[in-house]
PDB file of N, CA and C in Angstrom:
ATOM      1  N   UNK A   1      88.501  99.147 105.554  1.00 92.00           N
ATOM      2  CA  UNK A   1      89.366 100.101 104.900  1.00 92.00           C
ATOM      3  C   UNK A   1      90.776  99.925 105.464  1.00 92.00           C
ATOM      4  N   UNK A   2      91.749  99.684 104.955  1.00 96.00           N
ATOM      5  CA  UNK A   2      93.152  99.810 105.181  1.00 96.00           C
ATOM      6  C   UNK A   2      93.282 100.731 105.215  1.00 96.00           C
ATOM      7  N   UNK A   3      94.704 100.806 105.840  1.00 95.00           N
ATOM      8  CA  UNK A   3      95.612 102.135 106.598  1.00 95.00           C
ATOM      9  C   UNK A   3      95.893 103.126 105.484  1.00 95.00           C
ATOM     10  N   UNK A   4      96.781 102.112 104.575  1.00 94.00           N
ATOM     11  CA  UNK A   4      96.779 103.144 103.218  1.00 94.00           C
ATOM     12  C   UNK A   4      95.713 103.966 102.510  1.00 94.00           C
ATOM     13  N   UNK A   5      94.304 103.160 102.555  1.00 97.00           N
ATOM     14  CA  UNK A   5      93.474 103.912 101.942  1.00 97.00           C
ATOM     15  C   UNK A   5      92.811 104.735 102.400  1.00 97.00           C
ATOM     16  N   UNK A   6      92.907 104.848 103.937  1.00 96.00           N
ATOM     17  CA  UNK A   6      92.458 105.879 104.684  1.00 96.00           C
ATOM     18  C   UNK A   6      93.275 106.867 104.777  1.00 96.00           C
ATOM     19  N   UNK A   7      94.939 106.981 104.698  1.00 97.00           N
ATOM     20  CA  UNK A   7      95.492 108.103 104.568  1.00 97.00           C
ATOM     21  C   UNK A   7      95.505 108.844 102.783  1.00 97.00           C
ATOM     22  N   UNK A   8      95.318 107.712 102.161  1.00 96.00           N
ATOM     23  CA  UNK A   8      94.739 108.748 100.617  1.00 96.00           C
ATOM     24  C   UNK A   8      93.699 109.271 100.580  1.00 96.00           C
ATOM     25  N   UNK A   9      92.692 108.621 101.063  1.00 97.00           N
ATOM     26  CA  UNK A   9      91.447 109.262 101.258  1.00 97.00           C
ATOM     27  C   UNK A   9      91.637 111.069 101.483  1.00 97.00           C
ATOM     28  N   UNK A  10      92.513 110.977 102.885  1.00 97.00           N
ATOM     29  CA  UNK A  10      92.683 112.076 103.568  1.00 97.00           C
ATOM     30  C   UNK A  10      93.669 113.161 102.806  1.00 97.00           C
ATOM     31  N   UNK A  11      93.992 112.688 101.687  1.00 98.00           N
ATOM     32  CA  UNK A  11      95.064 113.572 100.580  1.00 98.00           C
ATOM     33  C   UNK A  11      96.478 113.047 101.024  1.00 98.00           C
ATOM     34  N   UNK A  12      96.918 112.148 102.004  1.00 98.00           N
ATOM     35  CA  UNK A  12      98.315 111.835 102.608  1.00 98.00           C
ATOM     36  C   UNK A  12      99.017 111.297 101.161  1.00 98.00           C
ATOM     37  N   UNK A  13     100.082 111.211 101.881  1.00 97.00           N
ATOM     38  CA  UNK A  13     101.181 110.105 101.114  1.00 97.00           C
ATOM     39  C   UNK A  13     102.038 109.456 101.795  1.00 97.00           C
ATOM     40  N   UNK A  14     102.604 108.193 101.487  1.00 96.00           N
ATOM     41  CA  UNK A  14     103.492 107.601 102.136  1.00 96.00           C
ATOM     42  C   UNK A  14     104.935 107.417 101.640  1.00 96.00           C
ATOM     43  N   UNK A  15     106.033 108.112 102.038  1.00 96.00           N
ATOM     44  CA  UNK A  15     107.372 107.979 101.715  1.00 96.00           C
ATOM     45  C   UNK A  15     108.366 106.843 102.428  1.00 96.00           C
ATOM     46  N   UNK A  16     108.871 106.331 101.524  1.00 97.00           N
ATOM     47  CA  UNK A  16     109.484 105.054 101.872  1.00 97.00           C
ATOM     48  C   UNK A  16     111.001 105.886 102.266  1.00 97.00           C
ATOM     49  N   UNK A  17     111.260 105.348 103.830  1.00 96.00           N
ATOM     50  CA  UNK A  17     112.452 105.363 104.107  1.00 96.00           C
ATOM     51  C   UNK A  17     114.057 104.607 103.791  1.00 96.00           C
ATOM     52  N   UNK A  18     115.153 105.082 103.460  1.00 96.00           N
ATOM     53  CA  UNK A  18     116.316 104.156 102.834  1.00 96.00           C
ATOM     54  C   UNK A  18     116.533 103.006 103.616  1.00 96.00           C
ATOM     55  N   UNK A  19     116.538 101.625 102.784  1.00 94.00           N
ATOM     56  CA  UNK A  19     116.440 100.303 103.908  1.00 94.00           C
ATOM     57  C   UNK A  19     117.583 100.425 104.591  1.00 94.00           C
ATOM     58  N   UNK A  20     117.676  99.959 105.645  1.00 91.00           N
ATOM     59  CA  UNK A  20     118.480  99.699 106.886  1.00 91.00           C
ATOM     60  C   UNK A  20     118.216 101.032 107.368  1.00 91.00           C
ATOM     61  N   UNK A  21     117.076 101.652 107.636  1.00 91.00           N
ATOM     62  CA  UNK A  21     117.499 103.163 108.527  1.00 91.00           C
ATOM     63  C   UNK A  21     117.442 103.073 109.858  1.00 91.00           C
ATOM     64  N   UNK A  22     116.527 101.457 110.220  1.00 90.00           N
ATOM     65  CA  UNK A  22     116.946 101.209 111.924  1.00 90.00           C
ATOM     66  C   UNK A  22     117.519 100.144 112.285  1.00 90.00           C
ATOM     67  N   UNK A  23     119.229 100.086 111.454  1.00 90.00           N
ATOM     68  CA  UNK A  23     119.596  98.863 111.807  1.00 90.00           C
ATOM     69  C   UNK A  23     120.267  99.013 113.124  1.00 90.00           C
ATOM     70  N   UNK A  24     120.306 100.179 113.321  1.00 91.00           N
ATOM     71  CA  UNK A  24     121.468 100.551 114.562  1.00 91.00           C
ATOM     72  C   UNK A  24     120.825 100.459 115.835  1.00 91.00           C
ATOM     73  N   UNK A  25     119.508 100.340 115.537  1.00 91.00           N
ATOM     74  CA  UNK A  25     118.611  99.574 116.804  1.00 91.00           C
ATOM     75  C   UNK A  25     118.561  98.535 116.827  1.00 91.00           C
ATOM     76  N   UNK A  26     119.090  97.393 116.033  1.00 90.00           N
ATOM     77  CA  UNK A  26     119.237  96.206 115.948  1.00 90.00           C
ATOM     78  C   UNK A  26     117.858  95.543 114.906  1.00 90.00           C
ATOM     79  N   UNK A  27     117.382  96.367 114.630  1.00 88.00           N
ATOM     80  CA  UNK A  27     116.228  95.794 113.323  1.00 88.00           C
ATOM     81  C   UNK A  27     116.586  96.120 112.252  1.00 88.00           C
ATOM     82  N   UNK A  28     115.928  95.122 111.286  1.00 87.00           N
ATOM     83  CA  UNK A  28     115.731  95.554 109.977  1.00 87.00           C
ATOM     84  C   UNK A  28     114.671  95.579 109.044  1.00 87.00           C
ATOM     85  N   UNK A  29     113.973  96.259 109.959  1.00 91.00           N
ATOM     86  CA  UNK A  29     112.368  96.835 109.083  1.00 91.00           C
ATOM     87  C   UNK A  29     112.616  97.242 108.103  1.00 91.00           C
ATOM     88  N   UNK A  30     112.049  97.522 107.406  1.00 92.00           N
ATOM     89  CA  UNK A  30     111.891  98.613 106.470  1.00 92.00           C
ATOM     90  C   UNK A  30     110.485  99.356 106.543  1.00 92.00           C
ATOM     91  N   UNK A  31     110.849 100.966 106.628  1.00 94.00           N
ATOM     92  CA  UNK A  31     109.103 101.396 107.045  1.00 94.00           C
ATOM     93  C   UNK A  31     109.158 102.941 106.318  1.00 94.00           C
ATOM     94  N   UNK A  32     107.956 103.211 106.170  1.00 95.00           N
ATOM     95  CA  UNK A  32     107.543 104.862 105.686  1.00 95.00           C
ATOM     96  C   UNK A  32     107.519 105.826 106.810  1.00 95.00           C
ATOM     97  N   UNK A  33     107.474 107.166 106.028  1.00 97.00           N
ATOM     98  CA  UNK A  33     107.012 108.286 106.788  1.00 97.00           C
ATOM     99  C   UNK A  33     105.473 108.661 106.354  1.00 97.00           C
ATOM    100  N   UNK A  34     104.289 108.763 107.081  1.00 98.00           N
ATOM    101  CA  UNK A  34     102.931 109.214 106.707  1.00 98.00           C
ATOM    102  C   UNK A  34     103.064 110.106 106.765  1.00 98.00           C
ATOM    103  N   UNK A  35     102.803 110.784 105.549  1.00 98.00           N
ATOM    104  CA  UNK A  35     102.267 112.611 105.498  1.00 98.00           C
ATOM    105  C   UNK A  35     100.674 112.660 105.529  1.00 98.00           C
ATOM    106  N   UNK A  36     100.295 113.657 106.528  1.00 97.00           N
ATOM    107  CA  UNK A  36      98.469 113.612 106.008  1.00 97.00           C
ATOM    108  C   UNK A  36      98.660 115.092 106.438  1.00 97.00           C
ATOM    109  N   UNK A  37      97.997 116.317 105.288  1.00 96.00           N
ATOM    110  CA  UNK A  37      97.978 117.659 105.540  1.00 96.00           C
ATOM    111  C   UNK A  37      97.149 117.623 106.448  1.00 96.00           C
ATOM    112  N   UNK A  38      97.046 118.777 107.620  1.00 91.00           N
ATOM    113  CA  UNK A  38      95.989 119.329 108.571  1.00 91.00           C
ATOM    114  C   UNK A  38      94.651 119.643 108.156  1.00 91.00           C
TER     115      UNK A  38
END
C-alpha cells in the first residue's frame, strides 16, 4: 500500500504547496501538506 493510499483510506488529503516554497533553504522540492482527521 502506498503512502497516498493509506492516507485516503484514512479520509486524508494531500495539498500541494506553491513551487519554490523551500527555496530559501537552498532546495527545490516541491512537496504537500497531509491532512488526516483525528
Amino acid at each position: 500500500m502506498s503512502f497516498r493510499d493509506l492516507v485516503e483510506e484514512k479520509g486524508g488529503s494531500t495539498e500541494p504547496l506553491p513551487e519554490a516554497s523551500f527555496k530559501s533553504s537552498g532546495t527545490m522540492v516541491n512537496t504537500v501538506i497531509v491532512v488526516i482527521p483525528a
